[in-house]
Tab-separated table of C-alpha atoms in Angstrom:
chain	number	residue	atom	x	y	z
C	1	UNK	CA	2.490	-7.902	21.209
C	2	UNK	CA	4.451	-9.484	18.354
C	3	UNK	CA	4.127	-13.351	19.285
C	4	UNK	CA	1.743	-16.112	19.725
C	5	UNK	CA	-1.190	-14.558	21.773
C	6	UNK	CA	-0.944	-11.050	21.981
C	7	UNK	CA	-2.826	-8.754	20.486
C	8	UNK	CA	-1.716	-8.025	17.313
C	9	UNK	CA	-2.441	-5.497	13.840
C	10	UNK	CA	-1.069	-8.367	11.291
C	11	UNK	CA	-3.479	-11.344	10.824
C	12	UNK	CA	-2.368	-14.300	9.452
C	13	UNK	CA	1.157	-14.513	7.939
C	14	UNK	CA	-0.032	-17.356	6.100
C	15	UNK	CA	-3.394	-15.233	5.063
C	16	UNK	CA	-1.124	-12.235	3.839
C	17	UNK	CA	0.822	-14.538	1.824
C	18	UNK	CA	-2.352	-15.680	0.232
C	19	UNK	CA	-2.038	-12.292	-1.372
C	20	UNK	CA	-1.769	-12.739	-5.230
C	21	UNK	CA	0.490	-11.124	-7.606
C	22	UNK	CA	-2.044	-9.623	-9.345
C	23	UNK	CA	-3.829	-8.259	-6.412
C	24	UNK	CA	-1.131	-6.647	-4.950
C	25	UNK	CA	-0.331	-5.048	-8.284
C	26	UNK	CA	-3.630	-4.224	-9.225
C	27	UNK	CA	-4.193	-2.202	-5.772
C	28	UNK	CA	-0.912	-0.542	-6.220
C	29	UNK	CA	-2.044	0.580	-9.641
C	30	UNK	CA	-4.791	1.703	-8.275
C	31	UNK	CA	-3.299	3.879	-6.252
C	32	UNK	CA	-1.611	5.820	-8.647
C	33	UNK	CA	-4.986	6.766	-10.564
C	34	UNK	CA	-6.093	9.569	-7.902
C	35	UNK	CA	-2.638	11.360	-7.200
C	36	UNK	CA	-3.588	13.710	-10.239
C	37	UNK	CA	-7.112	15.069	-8.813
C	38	UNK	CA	-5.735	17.527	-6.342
C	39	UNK	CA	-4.298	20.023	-8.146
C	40	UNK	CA	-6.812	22.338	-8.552
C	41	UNK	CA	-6.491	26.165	-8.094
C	42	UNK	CA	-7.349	27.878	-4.677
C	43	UNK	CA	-10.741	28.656	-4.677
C	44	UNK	CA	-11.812	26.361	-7.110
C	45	UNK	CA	-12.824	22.740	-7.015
C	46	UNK	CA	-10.434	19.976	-8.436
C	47	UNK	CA	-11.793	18.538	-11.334
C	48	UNK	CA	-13.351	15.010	-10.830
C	49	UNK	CA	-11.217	12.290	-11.762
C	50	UNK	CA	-11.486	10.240	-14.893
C	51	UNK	CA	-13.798	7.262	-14.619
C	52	UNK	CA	-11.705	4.134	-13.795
C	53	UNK	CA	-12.663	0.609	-14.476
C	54	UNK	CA	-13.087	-1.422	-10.736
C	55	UNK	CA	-10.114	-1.967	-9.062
C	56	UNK	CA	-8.537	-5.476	-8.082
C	57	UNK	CA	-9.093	-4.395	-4.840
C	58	UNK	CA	-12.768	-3.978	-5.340
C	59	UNK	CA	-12.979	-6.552	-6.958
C	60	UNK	CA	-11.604	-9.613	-4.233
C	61	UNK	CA	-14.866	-11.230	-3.332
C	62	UNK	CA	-14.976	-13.798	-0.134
C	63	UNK	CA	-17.571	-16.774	-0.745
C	64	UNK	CA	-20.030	-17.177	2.096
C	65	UNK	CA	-21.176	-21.213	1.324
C	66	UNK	CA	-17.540	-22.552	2.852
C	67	UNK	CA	-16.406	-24.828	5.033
C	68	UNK	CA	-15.493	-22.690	7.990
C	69	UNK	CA	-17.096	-19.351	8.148
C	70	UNK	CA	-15.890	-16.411	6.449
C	71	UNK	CA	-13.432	-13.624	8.184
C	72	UNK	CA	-11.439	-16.634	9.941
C	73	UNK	CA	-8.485	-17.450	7.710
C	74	UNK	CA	-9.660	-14.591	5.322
C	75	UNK	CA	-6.846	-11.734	4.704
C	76	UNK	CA	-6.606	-9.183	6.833
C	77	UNK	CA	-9.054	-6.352	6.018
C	78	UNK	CA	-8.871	-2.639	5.944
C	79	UNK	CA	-12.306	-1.949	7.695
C	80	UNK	CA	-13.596	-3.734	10.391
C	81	UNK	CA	-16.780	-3.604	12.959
C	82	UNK	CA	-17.396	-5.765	15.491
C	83	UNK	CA	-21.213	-5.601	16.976
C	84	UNK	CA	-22.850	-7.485	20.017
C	85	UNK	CA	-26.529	-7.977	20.257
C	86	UNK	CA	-28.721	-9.093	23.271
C	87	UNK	CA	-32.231	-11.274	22.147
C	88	UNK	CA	-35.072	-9.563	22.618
C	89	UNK	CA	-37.446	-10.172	25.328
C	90	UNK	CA	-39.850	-12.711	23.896
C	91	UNK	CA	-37.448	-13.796	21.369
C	92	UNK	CA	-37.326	-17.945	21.618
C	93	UNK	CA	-35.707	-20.342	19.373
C	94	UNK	CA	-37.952	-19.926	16.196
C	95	UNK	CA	-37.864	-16.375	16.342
C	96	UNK	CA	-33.528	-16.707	16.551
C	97	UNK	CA	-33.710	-19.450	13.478
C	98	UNK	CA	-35.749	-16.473	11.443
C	99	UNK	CA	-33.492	-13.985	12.323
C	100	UNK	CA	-30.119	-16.035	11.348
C	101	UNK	CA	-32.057	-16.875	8.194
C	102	UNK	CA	-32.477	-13.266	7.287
C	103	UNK	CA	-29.045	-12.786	8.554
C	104	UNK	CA	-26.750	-15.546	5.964
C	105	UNK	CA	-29.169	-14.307	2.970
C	106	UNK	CA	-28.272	-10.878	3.400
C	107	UNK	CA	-24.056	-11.886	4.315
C	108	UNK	CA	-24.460	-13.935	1.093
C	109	UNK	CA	-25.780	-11.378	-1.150
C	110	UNK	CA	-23.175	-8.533	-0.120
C	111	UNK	CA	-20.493	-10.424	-0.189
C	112	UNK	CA	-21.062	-11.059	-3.764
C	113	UNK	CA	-21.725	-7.405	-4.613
C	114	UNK	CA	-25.523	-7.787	-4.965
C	115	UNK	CA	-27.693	-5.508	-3.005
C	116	UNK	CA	-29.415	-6.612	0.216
C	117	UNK	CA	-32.985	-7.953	-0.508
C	118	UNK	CA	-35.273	-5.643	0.860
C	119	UNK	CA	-34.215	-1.479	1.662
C	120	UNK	CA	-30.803	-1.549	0.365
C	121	UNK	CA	-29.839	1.884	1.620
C	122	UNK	CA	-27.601	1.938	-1.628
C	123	UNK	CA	-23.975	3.209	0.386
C	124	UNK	CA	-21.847	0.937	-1.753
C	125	UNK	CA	-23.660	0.751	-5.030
C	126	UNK	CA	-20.335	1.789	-6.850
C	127	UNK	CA	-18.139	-0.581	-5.287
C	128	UNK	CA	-17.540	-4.223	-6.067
C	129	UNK	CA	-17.221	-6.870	-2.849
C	130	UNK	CA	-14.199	-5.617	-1.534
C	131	UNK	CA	-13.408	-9.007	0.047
C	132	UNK	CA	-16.273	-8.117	2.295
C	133	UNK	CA	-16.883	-10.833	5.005
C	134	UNK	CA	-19.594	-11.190	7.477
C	135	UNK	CA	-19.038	-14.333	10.565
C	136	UNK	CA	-21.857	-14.902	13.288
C	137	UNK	CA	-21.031	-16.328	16.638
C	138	UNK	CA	-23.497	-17.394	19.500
C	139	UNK	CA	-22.560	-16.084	23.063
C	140	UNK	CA	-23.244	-17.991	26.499
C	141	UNK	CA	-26.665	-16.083	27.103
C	142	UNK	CA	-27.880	-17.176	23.555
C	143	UNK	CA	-28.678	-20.921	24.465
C	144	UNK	CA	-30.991	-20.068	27.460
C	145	UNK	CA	-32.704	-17.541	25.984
C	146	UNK	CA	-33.767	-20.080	23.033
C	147	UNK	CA	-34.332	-23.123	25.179
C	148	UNK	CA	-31.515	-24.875	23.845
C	149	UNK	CA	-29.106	-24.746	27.143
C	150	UNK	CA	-28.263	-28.543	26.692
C	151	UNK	CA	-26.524	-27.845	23.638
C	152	UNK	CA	-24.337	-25.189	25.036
C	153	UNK	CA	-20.682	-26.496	24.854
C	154	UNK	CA	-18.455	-26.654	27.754
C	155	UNK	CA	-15.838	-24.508	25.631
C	156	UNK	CA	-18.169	-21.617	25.880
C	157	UNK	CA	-18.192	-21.365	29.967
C	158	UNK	CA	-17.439	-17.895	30.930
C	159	UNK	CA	-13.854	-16.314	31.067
C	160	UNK	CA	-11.944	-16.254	33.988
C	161	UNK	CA	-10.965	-13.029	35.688
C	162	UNK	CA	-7.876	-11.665	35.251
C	163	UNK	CA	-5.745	-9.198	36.997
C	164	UNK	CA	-4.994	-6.616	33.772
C	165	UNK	CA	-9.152	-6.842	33.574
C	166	UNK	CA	-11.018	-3.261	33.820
C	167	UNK	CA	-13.864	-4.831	32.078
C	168	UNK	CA	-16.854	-2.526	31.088
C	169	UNK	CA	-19.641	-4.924	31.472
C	170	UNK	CA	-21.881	-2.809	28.544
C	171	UNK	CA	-19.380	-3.381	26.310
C	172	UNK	CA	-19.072	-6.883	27.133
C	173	UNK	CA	-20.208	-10.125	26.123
C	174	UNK	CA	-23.653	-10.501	24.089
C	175	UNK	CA	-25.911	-13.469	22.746
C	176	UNK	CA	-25.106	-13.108	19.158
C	177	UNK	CA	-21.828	-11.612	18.018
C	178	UNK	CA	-21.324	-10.237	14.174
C	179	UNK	CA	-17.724	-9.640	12.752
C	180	UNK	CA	-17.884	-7.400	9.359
C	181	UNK	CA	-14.453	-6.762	7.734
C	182	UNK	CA	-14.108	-5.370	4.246
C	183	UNK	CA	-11.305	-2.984	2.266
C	184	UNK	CA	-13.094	-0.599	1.548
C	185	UNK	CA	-14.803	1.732	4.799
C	186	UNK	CA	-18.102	2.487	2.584
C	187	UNK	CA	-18.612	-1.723	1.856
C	188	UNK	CA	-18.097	-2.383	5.800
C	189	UNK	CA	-20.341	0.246	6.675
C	190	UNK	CA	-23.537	-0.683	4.109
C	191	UNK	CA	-23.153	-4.578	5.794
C	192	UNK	CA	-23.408	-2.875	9.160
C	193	UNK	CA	-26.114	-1.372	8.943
C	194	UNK	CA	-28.175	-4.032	6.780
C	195	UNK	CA	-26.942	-6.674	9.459
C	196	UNK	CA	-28.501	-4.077	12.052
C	197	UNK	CA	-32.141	-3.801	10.459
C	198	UNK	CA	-32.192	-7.021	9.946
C	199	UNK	CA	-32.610	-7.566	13.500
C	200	UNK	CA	-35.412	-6.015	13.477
C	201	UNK	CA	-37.485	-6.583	16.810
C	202	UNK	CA	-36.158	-9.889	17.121
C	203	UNK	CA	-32.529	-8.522	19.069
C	204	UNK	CA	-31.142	-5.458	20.309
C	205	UNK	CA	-27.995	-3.905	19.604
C	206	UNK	CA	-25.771	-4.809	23.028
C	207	UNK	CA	-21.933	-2.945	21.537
C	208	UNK	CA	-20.492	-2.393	18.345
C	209	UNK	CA	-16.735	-1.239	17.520
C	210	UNK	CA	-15.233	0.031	14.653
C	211	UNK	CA	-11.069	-0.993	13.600
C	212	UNK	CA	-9.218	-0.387	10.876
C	213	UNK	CA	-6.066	-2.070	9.417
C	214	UNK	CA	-3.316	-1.305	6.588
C	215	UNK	CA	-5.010	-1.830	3.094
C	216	UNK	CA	-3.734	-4.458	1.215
C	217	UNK	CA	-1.283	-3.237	-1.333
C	218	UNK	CA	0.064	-0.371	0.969
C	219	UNK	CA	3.136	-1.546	0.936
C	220	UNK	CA	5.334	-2.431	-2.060
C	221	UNK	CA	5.304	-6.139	-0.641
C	222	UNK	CA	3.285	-8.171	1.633
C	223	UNK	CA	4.646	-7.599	5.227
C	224	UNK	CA	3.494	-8.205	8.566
C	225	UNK	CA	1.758	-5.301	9.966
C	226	UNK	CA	2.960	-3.162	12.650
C	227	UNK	CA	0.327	-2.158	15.787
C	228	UNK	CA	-0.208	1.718	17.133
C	229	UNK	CA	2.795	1.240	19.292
C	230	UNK	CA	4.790	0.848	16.325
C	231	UNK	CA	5.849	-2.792	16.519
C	232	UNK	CA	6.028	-5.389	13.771
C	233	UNK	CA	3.135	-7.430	15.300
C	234	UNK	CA	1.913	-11.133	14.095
C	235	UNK	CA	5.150	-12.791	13.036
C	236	UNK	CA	4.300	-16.526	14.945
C	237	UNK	CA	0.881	-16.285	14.349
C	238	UNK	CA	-0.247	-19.858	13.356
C	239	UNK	CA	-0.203	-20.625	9.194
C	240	UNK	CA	-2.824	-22.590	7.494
C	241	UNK	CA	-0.553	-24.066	5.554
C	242	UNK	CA	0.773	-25.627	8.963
C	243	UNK	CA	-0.187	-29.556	9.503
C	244	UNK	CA	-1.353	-29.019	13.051
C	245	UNK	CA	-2.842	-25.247	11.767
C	246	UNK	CA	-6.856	-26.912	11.527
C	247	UNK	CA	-6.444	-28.930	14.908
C	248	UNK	CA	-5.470	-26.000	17.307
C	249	UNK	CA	-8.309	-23.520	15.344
C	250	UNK	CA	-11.441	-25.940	14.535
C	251	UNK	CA	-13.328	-27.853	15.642
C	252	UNK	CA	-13.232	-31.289	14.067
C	253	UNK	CA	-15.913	-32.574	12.038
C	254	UNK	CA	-16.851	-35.097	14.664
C	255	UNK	CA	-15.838	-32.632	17.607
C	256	UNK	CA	-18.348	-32.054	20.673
C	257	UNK	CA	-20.915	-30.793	20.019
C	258	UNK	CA	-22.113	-31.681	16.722
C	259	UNK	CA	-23.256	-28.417	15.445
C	260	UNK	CA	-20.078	-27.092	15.923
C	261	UNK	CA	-18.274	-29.240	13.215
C	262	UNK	CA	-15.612	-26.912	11.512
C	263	UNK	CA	-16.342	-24.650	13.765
C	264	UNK	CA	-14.064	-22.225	16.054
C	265	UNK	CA	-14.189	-20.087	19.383
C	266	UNK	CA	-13.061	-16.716	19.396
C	267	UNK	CA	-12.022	-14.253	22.270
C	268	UNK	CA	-13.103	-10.493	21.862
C	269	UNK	CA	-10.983	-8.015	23.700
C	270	UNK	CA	-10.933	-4.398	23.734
C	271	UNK	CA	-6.842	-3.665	24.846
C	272	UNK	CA	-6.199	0.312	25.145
C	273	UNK	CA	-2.449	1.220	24.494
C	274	UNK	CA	-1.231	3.787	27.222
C	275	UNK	CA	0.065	5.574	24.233
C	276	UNK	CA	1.502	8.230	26.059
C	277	UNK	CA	3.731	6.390	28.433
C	278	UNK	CA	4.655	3.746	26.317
C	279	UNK	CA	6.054	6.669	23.655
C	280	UNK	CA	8.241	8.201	26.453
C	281	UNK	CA	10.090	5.056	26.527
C	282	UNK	CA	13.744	4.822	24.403
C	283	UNK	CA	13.168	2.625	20.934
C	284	UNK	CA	15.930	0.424	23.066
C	285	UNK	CA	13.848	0.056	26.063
C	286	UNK	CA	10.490	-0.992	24.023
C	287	UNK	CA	12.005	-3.209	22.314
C	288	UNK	CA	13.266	-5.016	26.132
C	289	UNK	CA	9.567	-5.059	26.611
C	290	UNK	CA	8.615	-6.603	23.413
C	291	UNK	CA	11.902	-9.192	23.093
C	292	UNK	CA	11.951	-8.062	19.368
C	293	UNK	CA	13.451	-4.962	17.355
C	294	UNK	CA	11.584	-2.456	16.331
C	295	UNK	CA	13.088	-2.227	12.864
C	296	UNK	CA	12.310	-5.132	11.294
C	297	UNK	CA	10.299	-7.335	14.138
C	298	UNK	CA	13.565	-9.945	14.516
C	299	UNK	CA	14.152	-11.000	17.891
C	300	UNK	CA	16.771	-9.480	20.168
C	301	UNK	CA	18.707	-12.736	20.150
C	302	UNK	CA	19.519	-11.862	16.244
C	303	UNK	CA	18.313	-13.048	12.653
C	304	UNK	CA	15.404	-12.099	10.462
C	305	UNK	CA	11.894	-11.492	11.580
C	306	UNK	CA	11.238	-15.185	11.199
C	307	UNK	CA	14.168	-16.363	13.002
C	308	UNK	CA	13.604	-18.404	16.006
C	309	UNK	CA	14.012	-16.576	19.266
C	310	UNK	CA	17.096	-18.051	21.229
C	311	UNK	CA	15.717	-18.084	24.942
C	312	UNK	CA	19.234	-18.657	26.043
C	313	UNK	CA	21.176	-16.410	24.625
C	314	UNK	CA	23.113	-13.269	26.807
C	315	UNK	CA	24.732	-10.275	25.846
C	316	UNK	CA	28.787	-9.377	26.609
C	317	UNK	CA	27.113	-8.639	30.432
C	318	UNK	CA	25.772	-11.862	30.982
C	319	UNK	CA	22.190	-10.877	30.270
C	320	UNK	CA	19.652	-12.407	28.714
C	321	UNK	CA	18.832	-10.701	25.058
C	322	UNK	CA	15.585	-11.115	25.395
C	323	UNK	CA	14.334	-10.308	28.878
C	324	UNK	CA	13.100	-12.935	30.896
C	325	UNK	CA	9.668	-10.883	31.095
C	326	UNK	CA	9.550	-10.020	27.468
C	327	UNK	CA	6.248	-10.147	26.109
C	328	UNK	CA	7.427	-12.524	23.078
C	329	UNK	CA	9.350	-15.013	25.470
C	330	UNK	CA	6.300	-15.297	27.496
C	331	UNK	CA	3.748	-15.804	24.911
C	332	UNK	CA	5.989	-18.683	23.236
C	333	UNK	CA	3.455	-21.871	22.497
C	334	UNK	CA	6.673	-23.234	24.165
C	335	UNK	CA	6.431	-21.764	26.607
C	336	UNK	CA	2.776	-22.376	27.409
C	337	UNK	CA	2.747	-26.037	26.661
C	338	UNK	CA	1.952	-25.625	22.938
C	339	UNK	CA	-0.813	-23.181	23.861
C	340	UNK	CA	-1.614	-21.460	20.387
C	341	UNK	CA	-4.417	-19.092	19.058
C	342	UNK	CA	-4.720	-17.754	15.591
C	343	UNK	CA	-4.908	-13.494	15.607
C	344	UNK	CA	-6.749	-11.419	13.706
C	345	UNK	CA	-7.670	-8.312	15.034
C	346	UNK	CA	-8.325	-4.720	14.151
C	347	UNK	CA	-6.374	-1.446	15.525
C	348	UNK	CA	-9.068	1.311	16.904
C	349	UNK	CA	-9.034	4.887	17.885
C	350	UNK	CA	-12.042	6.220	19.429
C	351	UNK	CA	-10.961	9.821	20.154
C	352	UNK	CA	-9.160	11.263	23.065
C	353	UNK	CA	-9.571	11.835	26.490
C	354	UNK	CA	-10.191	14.883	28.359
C	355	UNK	CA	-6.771	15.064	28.913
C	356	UNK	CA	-5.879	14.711	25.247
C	357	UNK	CA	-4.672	10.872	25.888
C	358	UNK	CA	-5.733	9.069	22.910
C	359	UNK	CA	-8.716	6.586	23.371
C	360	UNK	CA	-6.840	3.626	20.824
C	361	UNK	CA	-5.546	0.336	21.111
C	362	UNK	CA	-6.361	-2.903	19.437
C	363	UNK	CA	-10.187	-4.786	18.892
C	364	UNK	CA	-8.613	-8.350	19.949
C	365	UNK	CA	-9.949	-11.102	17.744
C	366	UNK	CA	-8.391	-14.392	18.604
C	367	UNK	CA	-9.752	-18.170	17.031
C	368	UNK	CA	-9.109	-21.335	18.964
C	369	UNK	CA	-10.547	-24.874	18.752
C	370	UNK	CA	-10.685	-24.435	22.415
C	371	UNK	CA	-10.440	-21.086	24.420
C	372	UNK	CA	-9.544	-23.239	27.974
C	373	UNK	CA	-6.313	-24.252	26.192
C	374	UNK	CA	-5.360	-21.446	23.639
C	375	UNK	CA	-6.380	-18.268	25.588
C	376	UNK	CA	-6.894	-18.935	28.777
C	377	UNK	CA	-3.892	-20.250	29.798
C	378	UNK	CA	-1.232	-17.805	27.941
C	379	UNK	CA	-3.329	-14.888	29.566
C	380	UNK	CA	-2.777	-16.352	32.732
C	381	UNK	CA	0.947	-16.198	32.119
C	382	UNK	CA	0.749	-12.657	30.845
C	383	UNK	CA	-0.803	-11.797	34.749
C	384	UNK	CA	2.262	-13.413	36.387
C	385	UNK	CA	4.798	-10.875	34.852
C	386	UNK	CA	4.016	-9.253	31.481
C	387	UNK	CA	6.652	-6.431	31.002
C	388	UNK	CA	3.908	-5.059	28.418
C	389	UNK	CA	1.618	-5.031	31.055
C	390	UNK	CA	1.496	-1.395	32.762
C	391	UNK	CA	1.468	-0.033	28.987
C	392	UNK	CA	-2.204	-1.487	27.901
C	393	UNK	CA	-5.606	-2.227	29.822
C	394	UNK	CA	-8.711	-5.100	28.703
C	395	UNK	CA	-11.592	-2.939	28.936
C	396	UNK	CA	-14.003	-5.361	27.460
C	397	UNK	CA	-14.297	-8.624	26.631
C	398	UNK	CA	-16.742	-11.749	25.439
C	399	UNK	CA	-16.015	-15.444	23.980
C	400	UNK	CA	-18.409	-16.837	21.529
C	401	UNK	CA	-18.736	-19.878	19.589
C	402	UNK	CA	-18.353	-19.685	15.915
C	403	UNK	CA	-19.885	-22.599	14.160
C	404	UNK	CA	-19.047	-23.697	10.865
C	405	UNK	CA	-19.873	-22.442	7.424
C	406	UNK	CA	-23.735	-22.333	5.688
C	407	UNK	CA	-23.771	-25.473	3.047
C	408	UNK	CA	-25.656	-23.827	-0.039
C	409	UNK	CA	-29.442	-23.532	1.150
C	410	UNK	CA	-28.447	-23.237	4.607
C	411	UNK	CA	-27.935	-20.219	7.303
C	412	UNK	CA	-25.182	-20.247	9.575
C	413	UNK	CA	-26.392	-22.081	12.809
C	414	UNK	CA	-28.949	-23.919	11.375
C	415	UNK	CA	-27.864	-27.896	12.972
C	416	UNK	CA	-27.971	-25.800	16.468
C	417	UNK	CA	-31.478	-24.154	16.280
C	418	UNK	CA	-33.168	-27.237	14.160
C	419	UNK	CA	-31.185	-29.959	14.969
């Protein structure tokens, strides 16, 4: 799951480089302000801490009025839930504009640390912004339920099947999709559930899933994230700072259709890990079915983590280094005629079975200017021979179309629904 569509815990490299100096040492410091409030005796409670003034961590703030949504190119989060929601019976166009107007005002006003307009339920009245963002998508059942199915883009046609599918219908697809990601769990939560009475009687809540990634500063550097099977996991993702990085994830600003300008497509999965079996397997033999070490994320052919693979390379047997059905060798852009995606997901664990297997994996998020050449066509390869394939299962899945970002006085979606 380490290369150029697979699921993935890391983001975008480029994102995480984004990371500033200050940041990073301003979380780190903050991190060393609670290690002293534990030490109380048994039987009596530690004494609360010393007030602190907001961390740099609390204080990162996302602007909502950009060019291409929030939560796209925006560094990875901590927190993340992803929610589905059907229209309501009775719910037409004008009722969808009112509802995506309530929707941007109240994104806009979290993620600037101000309360929501009307019931603020007060959760995250102590914390700054925490780089909270909040991005709206529109689903394939959105533009017949609002009388607008000329305007639905061919982009947006449903999914194919695919053979690793065990899709759970429920969970599934949806007219209006919300992505909430944030560093801080309380921040996430408050935009959740203001995002969820704001729906009022207008839609009805279809799925929602909750993820979580490494905070920002955990580590004494910025680093590419590993995934709950313990692999360095994001390392070819595409970088913004790339030339061809806007024309493989937007839409251009005179793309088809027009309401879609700067806008993007992104694939939903939910991927369980077979934790269990993949853990009885030697470090040696998961990193065969990854193509990269385990260690440090470099490819079995040798070098750094950001060393190109050598597809050609054998050991003193005559093998290939990296397997010929290694999941990073398959999901090469070269590999899939230049196929590429941009990932940024969330891990999740949701419990354990009755068996005490644990119910975890990754919440897929995946961007593409076009899902019929990035994702479509790498997943196909991943059916004809994945070696990481008996280890995880798609359990649910949707594609949605992402338009661009509000202009100030706008809502997201506005050219679509009164255009």
């Amino acid at each position: 799951m380490a290369d150029q569509s697979t699921p993935s815990t890391s983001g975008t490299q480029g994102a995480r480089e984004g990371i500033s100096r200050r940041r990073l040492l301003g979380t780190a410091g903050a991190t060393g302000l609670v290690l002293g409030a534990a030490g109380g005796a048994t039987g009596y409670a530690a004494a609360p801490a010393e007030a602190t003034p907001l961390t740099s961590l609390g204080r990162a703030r996302a602007a909502f009025h950009v060019k291409h949504q929030p939560g796209i190119t925006t560094p990875m989060q901590a927190r993340g839930h992803l929610v589905a929601f059907d229209l309501a019976a009775g719910t037409g166009r004008k009722e969808a504009a009112a509802l995506l107007r309530r929707w941007s005002e109240t994104a806009r006003r979290l993620m600037a640390g101000e309360p929501a307009a009307t019931g603020d339920t007060a959760v995250a009245l102590d914390a700054g912004p925490s780089s909270l963002t909040v991005t709206f998508g529109f689903g394939h059942g959105f533009f017949g339920r609002t009388g607008l199915a000329a305007r639905r883009p061919a982009a947006l046609d449903p999914l194919p099947d695919f053979s690793s599918d065990h899709l759970d219908k429920a969970r599934s697809n949806g007219d209006l999709w919300v992505q909430i990601g944030a560093d801080d769990a309380l921040v996430a939560f408050h935009a959740l559930r203001a995002i969820q009475r704001d729906a009022g009687s207008a839609a009805r809540l279809r799925w929602q899933m909750n993820g979580f990634n490494r905070t920002p500063g955990a580590t004494d550097r910025p680093m590419t994230t590993r995934n709950l099977m313990g692999q360095i996991d994001g390392t070819r993702n595409p970088k913004p700072a790339e030339p061809d990085f806007d024309r493989r994830i937007f839409v251009p600003e005179r793309g088809e259709p027009d309401w879609m300008a700067n806008g993007s497509y992104v694939v939903v999965r939910r991927i369980r890990m077979l934790l269990d079996e993949w853990e009885r397997l030697s470090a040696k033999a998961q990193e065969g079915v990854i193509g990269r070490r385990k260690s440090d994320g470099a490819p079995l052919s040798g070098g750094g983590e950001t060393t190109e693979m050598d597809l050609e390379k054998t050991d003193a047997a005559g093998d290939l280094a990296v397997p010929i059905n290694a999941h990073a060798r398959i999901t090469r852009p070269d590999q899939n005629g230049g196929a590429a995606m941009l990932r940024r997901p969330f891990s999740f664990h949701d419990g354990f079975d009755a068996d005490g297997a644990p119910d975890a994996g990754l919440l897929f998020v995946c961007w593409q200017a076009d899902p019929l050449r990035g994702f479509v066509p790498v997943q196909r390869k991943l059916d004809r021979g994945d070696a990481l394939a008996p280890f995880i299962r798609h359990e649910a899945s949707g594609l949605f179309a992402v338009p661009g970002g509000a202009a100030e006085g706008e809502y997201v979606g506005q050219r679509l629904l009164e255009g």
